[in-house]
């Protein structure tokens, strides 16, 4: 709606507003807008323009309202002083100049889009400014407000604006003569109301949007502000809770007045609690340096809270399931037994009585903790014995153990490569490899998943550098196997070291469960083999095998090895025992393979494409919400399956990830495949 009056032939704007509403509410809302147009304090319009257009609900994004804080400012000057602190706390250098500009902006319909670093005005039409449109509060359908609610409209605009690309903050003061409250808003700080930012009676008002980026990117910002439909959810309300002081300007009192916060916070509803919890650091009114820092900290925490909310809204929020029994093919959660189809304990060794006994005996002898890093007091006979056993198992010269697989990759890659090196890394490598590459500081060259031609092209391109090629051998979210022969050949031809991560291959691949090298008949051997003791071996920790020099280097340079208290004896004894069982009972590995084949076949019989050369079977779903929902229903039906989502895998490639165990029975697997197929069809 736009209401205007003709004065001296010119069109004078009186008031305007917009709504995103449900069709069923159209008549009521239109009426209320006309009423609003007719009752503005600036006088009656002689022209009211109402435009109605259809919006497809899929085009609308929802953002949670910025958290709100009110700061009582005695005078306009005090308000500007806080603004100055706020701008500086956001890393804005030319804060004073920006405030000078802000004092001067007036009589625009829109806002100034200001490059916060160069102070260039980027709005295409300086006279008009950039106008934010296509936004509303999510609940506006329930409310007809015949008069302008400054606060509600401002927080909607501020929330949309704060979420615009390249936006780092907004300063605003109303142009209504009686309305002296203004605000600073950004994603980091939230919406900070300053109760006095101008003198009463002045119709000087305006907005400055602070932009940071290349000026060319401003188009993106403007496009978002003008075109993206946005609904703002969860606006702290002025009715229904006792936070009237937070949003009501008339009495011009802040809820944050000293002496009051406690009694007020007791009355708060949960939703508005954070307005008040800020009360304690609201020495801000004095605007000392300390207050700027406390605001900054508040902003950081608020950023986390909002991000968490966004994750929840997009089905990306992570929660944990709490088990009440051992990692076997059946596990109890909340008193209920579930078929475990998500564990990495492929050979069901974690609770094997022999393994448990070995662990208890070692524990009785050596105690619980190891008391120090390997290089100080934390090496026992068992540490050495396990390293020897792992090297023999992998048929490599030497081995070193780390406390987790993650730390093994991180420390190893960072110890082997540095700034001058190049690392070739498969695009689907595990996070621990990615993090290791980053930590090393080396040039990281990502090649297409398992694409050896792409790898070769890239190796040729960087052949002048030293470096490493690293790959998962079984990819943890897809279950496919690295082309080891070609990878080793290429690494040798171009003179790069080669490393594979056997986390999901050990105990799974090869007739004896020795892993990927055995799978490819023992002919192609990488320089470095990394593996874990926490999956098939049922224990905890990671290890790395290589020749003596490489492992010796790691003992001297791998920071995760040097600066961690070493693994406890019980784990070492357990893993030693599990390693023996794995070799003595190759039928476990064989059964695991048969189980995987049977399970995939059962899924295919139900029309679900499924295939795997390892013990990991991905069932592609796509949509995150749908994957989570299917996993939830499966859980209700007694099967625990993981829904894997972004950022673990790419957006819209969410999947169910089924991990099989040697101890699953044929009936269990057939029933599970049937249940999964049915839910995939029905969801
Ligand atoms: N897009 C961009 N700029 C706008 C828009 C818009 N849609 N609407 C207004 N502006 C600019 C324009 O320059 C106005 O002169 C200026 O902002 C102020 O607009 O209690 O009422 O609608 O927490 O007068 C802030 C405090 C009230 C609310 C702001 O602004 C509170 C207000 P007004
Ligand atoms: Mg106004």
mmCIF file of C-alpha atoms in Angstrom, residues 216-557:
data_model
loop_
_atom_site.group_PDB
_atom_site.id
_atom_site.type_symbol
_atom_site.label_atom_id
_atom_site.label_comp_id
_atom_site.label_asym_id
_atom_site.label_seq_id
_atom_site.Cartn_x
_atom_site.Cartn_y
_atom_site.Cartn_z
ATOM 1 C CA UNK A 216 30.641 -4.952 -8.236
ATOM 2 C CA UNK A 217 29.121 -7.259 -5.647
ATOM 3 C CA UNK A 218 26.675 -4.568 -4.576
ATOM 4 C CA UNK A 219 24.289 -5.745 -7.306
ATOM 5 C CA UNK A 220 23.948 -8.989 -5.442
ATOM 6 C CA UNK A 221 23.114 -7.129 -2.248
ATOM 7 C CA UNK A 222 20.563 -4.905 -3.954
ATOM 8 C CA UNK A 223 18.953 -7.825 -5.747
ATOM 9 C CA UNK A 224 18.489 -9.580 -2.428
ATOM 10 C CA UNK A 225 17.089 -6.495 -0.694
ATOM 11 C CA UNK A 226 14.639 -5.736 -3.460
ATOM 12 C CA UNK A 227 13.581 -9.152 -4.696
ATOM 13 C CA UNK A 228 14.076 -11.920 -2.176
ATOM 14 C CA UNK A 229 10.833 -12.749 -0.348
ATOM 15 C CA UNK A 230 11.573 -12.963 3.356
ATOM 16 C CA UNK A 231 9.406 -13.851 6.317
ATOM 17 C CA UNK A 232 10.826 -13.101 9.731
ATOM 18 C CA UNK A 233 9.986 -15.593 12.447
ATOM 19 C CA UNK A 234 9.802 -15.289 16.204
ATOM 20 C CA UNK A 235 9.768 -11.533 16.676
ATOM 21 C CA UNK A 236 9.896 -10.842 20.403
ATOM 22 C CA UNK A 237 6.386 -9.642 21.138
ATOM 23 C CA UNK A 238 5.268 -6.641 23.080
ATOM 24 C CA UNK A 239 2.079 -8.206 24.223
ATOM 25 C CA UNK A 240 1.700 -11.513 25.962
ATOM 26 C CA UNK A 241 4.956 -11.174 27.826
ATOM 27 C CA UNK A 242 6.069 -8.563 30.233
ATOM 28 C CA UNK A 243 8.712 -7.085 28.027
ATOM 29 C CA UNK A 244 6.624 -4.092 27.108
ATOM 30 C CA UNK A 245 9.490 -1.899 28.143
ATOM 31 C CA UNK A 246 11.684 -3.512 25.538
ATOM 32 C CA UNK A 247 9.552 -2.460 22.644
ATOM 33 C CA UNK A 248 7.422 0.388 23.863
ATOM 34 C CA UNK A 249 8.974 3.724 23.282
ATOM 35 C CA UNK A 250 6.193 5.865 24.709
ATOM 36 C CA UNK A 251 7.306 5.584 28.317
ATOM 37 C CA UNK A 252 10.866 5.942 27.051
ATOM 38 C CA UNK A 253 12.179 3.575 29.672
ATOM 39 C CA UNK A 254 14.572 0.786 29.103
ATOM 40 C CA UNK A 255 14.014 -2.582 30.681
ATOM 41 C CA UNK A 256 17.643 -2.448 31.361
ATOM 42 C CA UNK A 257 17.537 0.191 34.011
ATOM 43 C CA UNK A 258 19.801 -0.638 36.855
ATOM 44 C CA UNK A 259 18.265 -2.360 39.840
ATOM 45 C CA UNK A 260 15.447 -3.808 37.805
ATOM 46 C CA UNK A 261 16.766 -6.628 35.704
ATOM 47 C CA UNK A 262 16.299 -9.357 38.269
ATOM 48 C CA UNK A 263 12.639 -8.865 38.944
ATOM 49 C CA UNK A 264 11.995 -8.333 35.282
ATOM 50 C CA UNK A 265 13.876 -11.392 34.175
ATOM 51 C CA UNK A 266 11.745 -13.498 36.480
ATOM 52 C CA UNK A 267 8.712 -12.376 34.557
ATOM 53 C CA UNK A 268 10.185 -13.012 31.162
ATOM 54 C CA UNK A 269 8.970 -15.658 28.832
ATOM 55 C CA UNK A 270 11.725 -17.818 27.464
ATOM 56 C CA UNK A 271 11.586 -16.229 24.068
ATOM 57 C CA UNK A 272 12.437 -12.797 25.276
ATOM 58 C CA UNK A 273 14.815 -13.930 27.970
ATOM 59 C CA UNK A 274 17.881 -12.881 26.068
ATOM 60 C CA UNK A 275 16.769 -9.303 26.006
ATOM 61 C CA UNK A 276 17.106 -9.232 29.718
ATOM 62 C CA UNK A 277 20.002 -11.574 30.231
ATOM 63 C CA UNK A 278 22.013 -8.893 28.545
ATOM 64 C CA UNK A 279 21.142 -6.620 31.423
ATOM 65 C CA UNK A 280 24.178 -7.574 33.403
ATOM 66 C CA UNK A 281 26.598 -6.188 30.856
ATOM 67 C CA UNK A 282 24.568 -3.140 30.221
ATOM 68 C CA UNK A 283 26.976 -0.754 31.727
ATOM 69 C CA UNK A 284 26.903 0.047 28.027
ATOM 70 C CA UNK A 285 24.912 3.214 28.652
ATOM 71 C CA UNK A 286 28.150 4.710 29.887
ATOM 72 C CA UNK A 287 29.772 3.581 26.643
ATOM 73 C CA UNK A 288 33.168 2.765 28.025
ATOM 74 C CA UNK A 289 35.615 0.596 26.116
ATOM 75 C CA UNK A 290 34.640 -2.339 28.285
ATOM 76 C CA UNK A 291 31.071 -2.072 27.111
ATOM 77 C CA UNK A 292 32.059 -2.334 23.483
ATOM 78 C CA UNK A 293 33.874 -5.555 24.240
ATOM 79 C CA UNK A 294 30.966 -6.967 26.162
ATOM 80 C CA UNK A 295 28.684 -6.163 23.253
ATOM 81 C CA UNK A 296 31.058 -7.883 20.940
ATOM 82 C CA UNK A 297 31.040 -11.010 23.040
ATOM 83 C CA UNK A 298 27.276 -10.886 23.246
ATOM 84 C CA UNK A 299 27.142 -10.591 19.484
ATOM 85 C CA UNK A 300 29.361 -13.599 18.971
ATOM 86 C CA UNK A 301 27.212 -15.753 21.203
ATOM 87 C CA UNK A 302 24.065 -14.479 19.490
ATOM 88 C CA UNK A 303 25.588 -15.371 16.155
ATOM 89 C CA UNK A 304 26.006 -18.955 17.377
ATOM 90 C CA UNK A 305 22.443 -19.067 18.670
ATOM 91 C CA UNK A 306 21.033 -17.845 15.381
ATOM 92 C CA UNK A 307 23.188 -20.173 13.321
ATOM 93 C CA UNK A 308 21.980 -23.103 15.424
ATOM 94 C CA UNK A 309 18.413 -22.024 14.780
ATOM 95 C CA UNK A 310 19.119 -21.835 11.066
ATOM 96 C CA UNK A 311 20.542 -25.365 11.150
ATOM 97 C CA UNK A 312 17.379 -26.555 12.888
ATOM 98 C CA UNK A 313 15.173 -24.820 10.320
ATOM 99 C CA UNK A 314 17.089 -26.550 7.525
ATOM 100 C CA UNK A 315 17.264 -30.060 9.023
ATOM 101 C CA UNK A 316 21.010 -29.727 9.493
ATOM 102 C CA UNK A 317 21.088 -29.577 13.270
ATOM 103 C CA UNK A 318 22.999 -32.453 14.872
ATOM 104 C CA UNK A 319 21.895 -34.346 17.926
ATOM 105 C CA UNK A 320 23.296 -37.423 19.639
ATOM 106 C CA UNK A 321 21.722 -40.768 20.391
ATOM 107 C CA UNK A 322 22.649 -42.260 23.714
ATOM 108 C CA UNK A 323 23.307 -45.993 23.760
ATOM 109 C CA UNK A 324 22.835 -48.103 26.868
ATOM 110 C CA UNK A 325 24.709 -51.178 25.718
ATOM 111 C CA UNK A 326 27.773 -52.292 23.726
ATOM 112 C CA UNK A 327 28.295 -51.689 19.986
ATOM 113 C CA UNK A 328 26.969 -54.985 18.730
ATOM 114 C CA UNK A 329 24.405 -55.867 16.102
ATOM 115 C CA UNK A 330 21.731 -55.100 18.677
ATOM 116 C CA UNK A 331 21.965 -52.000 20.864
ATOM 117 C CA UNK A 332 19.659 -50.548 23.516
ATOM 118 C CA UNK A 333 18.546 -46.934 23.310
ATOM 119 C CA UNK A 334 16.189 -45.578 25.909
ATOM 120 C CA UNK A 335 15.344 -49.074 27.058
ATOM 121 C CA UNK A 336 14.514 -50.242 23.545
ATOM 122 C CA UNK A 337 16.451 -52.699 21.467
ATOM 123 C CA UNK A 338 17.412 -51.589 17.960
ATOM 124 C CA UNK A 339 19.048 -53.440 15.103
ATOM 125 C CA UNK A 340 22.376 -51.638 14.659
ATOM 126 C CA UNK A 341 22.911 -50.733 11.012
ATOM 127 C CA UNK A 342 25.148 -47.727 11.569
ATOM 128 C CA UNK A 343 28.202 -48.907 13.468
ATOM 129 C CA UNK A 344 31.752 -49.034 12.187
ATOM 130 C CA UNK A 345 32.324 -52.115 14.337
ATOM 131 C CA UNK A 346 32.138 -54.276 11.220
ATOM 132 C CA UNK A 347 33.453 -57.476 12.791
ATOM 133 C CA UNK A 348 31.570 -57.141 16.078
ATOM 134 C CA UNK A 349 34.768 -57.356 18.115
ATOM 135 C CA UNK A 350 34.233 -54.500 20.557
ATOM 136 C CA UNK A 351 32.411 -56.668 23.084
ATOM 137 C CA UNK A 352 34.015 -59.999 22.256
ATOM 138 C CA UNK A 353 34.672 -61.739 25.606
ATOM 139 C CA UNK A 354 38.298 -62.444 24.670
ATOM 140 C CA UNK A 355 38.893 -58.802 23.832
ATOM 141 C CA UNK A 356 37.274 -57.636 27.032
ATOM 142 C CA UNK A 357 39.358 -60.059 29.072
ATOM 143 C CA UNK A 358 42.593 -58.913 27.456
ATOM 144 C CA UNK A 359 41.635 -55.317 28.238
ATOM 145 C CA UNK A 360 40.807 -56.047 31.882
ATOM 146 C CA UNK A 361 44.043 -57.907 32.456
ATOM 147 C CA UNK A 362 46.090 -55.077 31.008
ATOM 148 C CA UNK A 363 44.134 -52.600 33.063
ATOM 149 C CA UNK A 364 44.809 -54.514 36.264
ATOM 150 C CA UNK A 365 48.477 -54.507 35.479
ATOM 151 C CA UNK A 366 48.994 -50.986 34.095
ATOM 152 C CA UNK A 367 46.084 -49.023 35.564
ATOM 153 C CA UNK A 368 43.707 -46.782 33.686
ATOM 154 C CA UNK A 369 45.619 -43.809 32.300
ATOM 155 C CA UNK A 370 49.074 -43.837 30.771
ATOM 156 C CA UNK A 371 50.245 -40.720 32.627
ATOM 157 C CA UNK A 372 52.125 -38.985 29.846
ATOM 158 C CA UNK A 373 52.919 -38.489 26.197
ATOM 159 C CA UNK A 374 54.735 -41.252 24.361
ATOM 160 C CA UNK A 375 57.929 -39.203 24.452
ATOM 161 C CA UNK A 376 57.818 -38.658 28.225
ATOM 162 C CA UNK A 377 56.421 -41.420 30.419
ATOM 163 C CA UNK A 378 53.576 -42.758 28.302
ATOM 164 C CA UNK A 379 55.243 -45.651 26.482
ATOM 165 C CA UNK A 380 54.700 -49.172 27.831
ATOM 166 C CA UNK A 381 55.659 -52.594 26.505
ATOM 167 C CA UNK A 382 52.146 -52.812 25.110
ATOM 168 C CA UNK A 383 52.569 -49.673 22.989
ATOM 169 C CA UNK A 384 55.677 -51.108 21.368
ATOM 170 C CA UNK A 385 54.134 -54.538 20.974
ATOM 171 C CA UNK A 386 51.046 -53.169 19.248
ATOM 172 C CA UNK A 387 53.144 -51.059 16.873
ATOM 173 C CA UNK A 388 55.156 -54.130 15.912
ATOM 174 C CA UNK A 389 51.985 -56.180 15.420
ATOM 175 C CA UNK A 390 50.382 -53.492 13.233
ATOM 176 C CA UNK A 391 53.490 -53.163 11.062
ATOM 177 C CA UNK A 392 53.552 -56.941 10.579
ATOM 178 C CA UNK A 393 49.831 -57.013 9.826
ATOM 179 C CA UNK A 394 50.268 -54.341 7.169
ATOM 180 C CA UNK A 395 53.504 -55.936 5.938
ATOM 181 C CA UNK A 396 55.286 -52.634 6.351
ATOM 182 C CA UNK A 397 58.599 -51.879 8.050
ATOM 183 C CA UNK A 398 57.324 -49.781 10.889
ATOM 184 C CA UNK A 399 54.188 -48.383 12.579
ATOM 185 C CA UNK A 400 53.229 -45.575 14.940
ATOM 186 C CA UNK A 401 49.992 -45.250 16.876
ATOM 187 C CA UNK A 402 47.901 -42.148 17.574
ATOM 188 C CA UNK A 403 45.004 -41.623 19.960
ATOM 189 C CA UNK A 404 42.359 -41.302 17.250
ATOM 190 C CA UNK A 405 42.171 -41.795 13.524
ATOM 191 C CA UNK A 406 41.438 -38.103 13.150
ATOM 192 C CA UNK A 407 44.623 -37.129 14.948
ATOM 193 C CA UNK A 408 46.601 -39.707 12.968
ATOM 194 C CA UNK A 409 45.643 -38.102 9.653
ATOM 195 C CA UNK A 410 45.935 -34.570 10.903
ATOM 196 C CA UNK A 411 49.376 -35.032 12.420
ATOM 197 C CA UNK A 412 50.792 -37.242 9.708
ATOM 198 C CA UNK A 413 49.872 -35.085 6.744
ATOM 199 C CA UNK A 414 50.975 -31.928 8.522
ATOM 200 C CA UNK A 415 54.288 -33.557 9.463
ATOM 201 C CA UNK A 416 55.036 -34.818 5.950
ATOM 202 C CA UNK A 417 54.087 -31.704 4.014
ATOM 203 C CA UNK A 418 54.775 -28.010 4.361
ATOM 204 C CA UNK A 419 54.360 -24.716 2.582
ATOM 205 C CA UNK A 420 56.569 -25.631 -0.377
ATOM 206 C CA UNK A 421 54.757 -28.895 -1.071
ATOM 207 C CA UNK A 422 51.678 -29.904 -3.001
ATOM 208 C CA UNK A 423 49.033 -32.369 -1.789
ATOM 209 C CA UNK A 424 46.660 -34.090 -4.207
ATOM 210 C CA UNK A 425 43.487 -34.970 -2.373
ATOM 211 C CA UNK A 426 40.362 -36.808 -3.597
ATOM 212 C CA UNK A 427 37.311 -34.543 -3.404
ATOM 213 C CA UNK A 428 35.504 -37.071 -1.213
ATOM 214 C CA UNK A 429 38.283 -37.597 1.309
ATOM 215 C CA UNK A 430 37.422 -37.724 4.984
ATOM 216 C CA UNK A 431 37.409 -34.519 7.036
ATOM 217 C CA UNK A 432 40.516 -35.584 8.952
ATOM 218 C CA UNK A 433 42.481 -35.701 5.683
ATOM 219 C CA UNK A 434 41.103 -32.349 4.585
ATOM 220 C CA UNK A 435 42.021 -30.814 7.931
ATOM 221 C CA UNK A 436 45.493 -32.352 7.795
ATOM 222 C CA UNK A 437 46.043 -30.851 4.343
ATOM 223 C CA UNK A 438 44.969 -27.439 5.586
ATOM 224 C CA UNK A 439 47.120 -27.642 8.685
ATOM 225 C CA UNK A 440 50.182 -28.518 6.623
ATOM 226 C CA UNK A 441 50.006 -25.201 4.756
ATOM 227 C CA UNK A 442 50.796 -27.042 1.505
ATOM 228 C CA UNK A 443 49.237 -26.206 -1.851
ATOM 229 C CA UNK A 444 46.103 -28.363 -1.900
ATOM 230 C CA UNK A 445 45.013 -29.711 -5.258
ATOM 231 C CA UNK A 446 41.673 -31.489 -5.097
ATOM 232 C CA UNK A 447 41.039 -33.999 -7.862
ATOM 233 C CA UNK A 448 37.710 -35.427 -8.992
ATOM 234 C CA UNK A 449 36.519 -38.397 -7.022
ATOM 235 C CA UNK A 450 38.582 -41.467 -7.906
ATOM 236 C CA UNK A 451 39.321 -39.911 -11.303
ATOM 237 C CA UNK A 452 42.865 -41.028 -12.081
ATOM 238 C CA UNK A 453 42.983 -39.148 -15.382
ATOM 239 C CA UNK A 454 42.201 -35.929 -13.508
ATOM 240 C CA UNK A 455 44.822 -36.835 -10.906
ATOM 241 C CA UNK A 456 47.424 -37.374 -13.592
ATOM 242 C CA UNK A 457 46.624 -34.067 -15.281
ATOM 243 C CA UNK A 458 47.076 -32.300 -11.979
ATOM 244 C CA UNK A 459 50.258 -34.174 -11.089
ATOM 245 C CA UNK A 460 51.709 -33.198 -14.443
ATOM 246 C CA UNK A 461 50.808 -29.609 -13.813
ATOM 247 C CA UNK A 462 52.543 -29.536 -10.408
ATOM 248 C CA UNK A 463 55.391 -31.906 -11.200
ATOM 249 C CA UNK A 464 57.993 -29.333 -10.222
ATOM 250 C CA UNK A 465 56.885 -29.503 -6.582
ATOM 251 C CA UNK A 466 57.440 -32.168 -3.932
ATOM 252 C CA UNK A 467 54.423 -33.657 -2.288
ATOM 253 C CA UNK A 468 51.888 -36.328 -1.531
ATOM 254 C CA UNK A 469 48.774 -37.895 -2.958
ATOM 255 C CA UNK A 470 46.293 -38.983 -0.312
ATOM 256 C CA UNK A 471 43.035 -40.885 -0.573
ATOM 257 C CA UNK A 472 40.542 -42.776 1.500
ATOM 258 C CA UNK A 473 40.695 -46.370 0.361
ATOM 259 C CA UNK A 474 37.062 -47.058 1.150
ATOM 260 C CA UNK A 475 35.136 -43.782 0.915
ATOM 261 C CA UNK A 476 33.251 -43.431 4.120
ATOM 262 C CA UNK A 477 29.992 -42.013 2.791
ATOM 263 C CA UNK A 478 29.835 -43.854 -0.536
ATOM 264 C CA UNK A 479 31.452 -47.194 0.229
ATOM 265 C CA UNK A 480 33.433 -47.356 -3.018
ATOM 266 C CA UNK A 481 37.140 -48.274 -3.309
ATOM 267 C CA UNK A 482 40.114 -46.222 -4.439
ATOM 268 C CA UNK A 483 41.825 -47.201 -7.719
ATOM 269 C CA UNK A 484 44.936 -48.164 -5.822
ATOM 270 C CA UNK A 485 46.979 -49.634 -8.695
ATOM 271 C CA UNK A 486 46.670 -46.479 -10.773
ATOM 272 C CA UNK A 487 47.147 -44.185 -7.784
ATOM 273 C CA UNK A 488 50.400 -45.910 -6.790
ATOM 274 C CA UNK A 489 51.616 -46.021 -10.396
ATOM 275 C CA UNK A 490 50.974 -42.306 -10.878
ATOM 276 C CA UNK A 491 52.594 -41.356 -7.586
ATOM 277 C CA UNK A 492 55.680 -43.371 -8.507
ATOM 278 C CA UNK A 493 55.834 -42.021 -12.028
ATOM 279 C CA UNK A 494 55.642 -38.388 -10.917
ATOM 280 C CA UNK A 495 57.695 -38.836 -7.751
ATOM 281 C CA UNK A 496 55.038 -38.004 -5.160
ATOM 282 C CA UNK A 497 54.547 -39.937 -1.936
ATOM 283 C CA UNK A 498 51.302 -41.928 -1.751
ATOM 284 C CA UNK A 499 49.097 -42.427 1.275
ATOM 285 C CA UNK A 500 45.834 -44.295 1.783
ATOM 286 C CA UNK A 501 43.434 -44.244 4.704
ATOM 287 C CA UNK A 502 42.290 -47.781 5.491
ATOM 288 C CA UNK A 503 39.757 -46.833 8.169
ATOM 289 C CA UNK A 504 36.849 -48.607 6.455
ATOM 290 C CA UNK A 505 38.942 -51.206 4.595
ATOM 291 C CA UNK A 506 40.760 -52.939 7.434
ATOM 292 C CA UNK A 507 38.963 -56.191 8.301
ATOM 293 C CA UNK A 508 36.648 -55.588 5.351
ATOM 294 C CA UNK A 509 38.622 -55.853 2.102
ATOM 295 C CA UNK A 510 40.755 -58.782 0.952
ATOM 296 C CA UNK A 511 40.188 -62.455 1.743
ATOM 297 C CA UNK A 512 42.064 -62.140 5.027
ATOM 298 C CA UNK A 513 40.698 -58.686 5.876
ATOM 299 C CA UNK A 514 44.144 -57.137 5.397
ATOM 300 C CA UNK A 515 42.644 -54.293 3.435
ATOM 301 C CA UNK A 516 43.007 -52.586 0.087
ATOM 302 C CA UNK A 517 46.524 -53.770 -0.731
ATOM 303 C CA UNK A 518 45.356 -57.377 -0.361
ATOM 304 C CA UNK A 519 42.186 -56.565 -2.326
ATOM 305 C CA UNK A 520 44.407 -55.624 -5.273
ATOM 306 C CA UNK A 521 46.435 -58.849 -4.803
ATOM 307 C CA UNK A 522 49.316 -57.276 -2.884
ATOM 308 C CA UNK A 523 51.041 -55.799 -5.929
ATOM 309 C CA UNK A 524 50.529 -52.108 -5.343
ATOM 310 C CA UNK A 525 51.903 -50.734 -2.122
ATOM 311 C CA UNK A 526 51.584 -47.077 -1.154
ATOM 312 C CA UNK A 527 54.337 -45.356 0.832
ATOM 313 C CA UNK A 528 52.086 -44.674 3.779
ATOM 314 C CA UNK A 529 49.184 -46.736 5.072
ATOM 315 C CA UNK A 530 46.985 -45.154 7.680
ATOM 316 C CA UNK A 531 44.399 -47.199 9.539
ATOM 317 C CA UNK A 532 42.190 -47.149 12.595
ATOM 318 C CA UNK A 533 41.840 -49.438 15.569
ATOM 319 C CA UNK A 534 38.357 -48.178 16.335
ATOM 320 C CA UNK A 535 36.330 -49.763 13.559
ATOM 321 C CA UNK A 536 36.809 -53.436 12.632
ATOM 322 C CA UNK A 537 39.256 -53.782 15.508
ATOM 323 C CA UNK A 538 36.647 -52.589 17.989
ATOM 324 C CA UNK A 539 38.976 -50.393 20.068
ATOM 325 C CA UNK A 540 40.211 -46.854 19.732
ATOM 326 C CA UNK A 541 42.988 -44.967 17.983
ATOM 327 C CA UNK A 542 44.687 -44.590 14.638
ATOM 328 C CA UNK A 543 47.980 -45.835 13.248
ATOM 329 C CA UNK A 544 50.351 -45.095 10.407
ATOM 330 C CA UNK A 545 52.710 -47.547 8.699
ATOM 331 C CA UNK A 546 55.639 -46.847 6.417
ATOM 332 C CA UNK A 547 59.348 -47.401 6.179
ATOM 333 C CA UNK A 548 61.597 -46.786 9.164
ATOM 334 C CA UNK A 549 62.635 -43.301 8.178
ATOM 335 C CA UNK A 550 59.074 -42.095 7.615
ATOM 336 C CA UNK A 551 57.852 -43.434 10.939
ATOM 337 C CA UNK A 552 60.897 -42.120 12.745
ATOM 338 C CA UNK A 553 60.146 -38.697 11.242
ATOM 339 C CA UNK A 554 56.606 -38.877 12.615
ATOM 340 C CA UNK A 555 57.860 -39.774 16.117
ATOM 341 C CA UNK A 556 59.886 -36.587 16.009
ATOM 342 C CA UNK A 557 57.527 -34.281 14.165
#
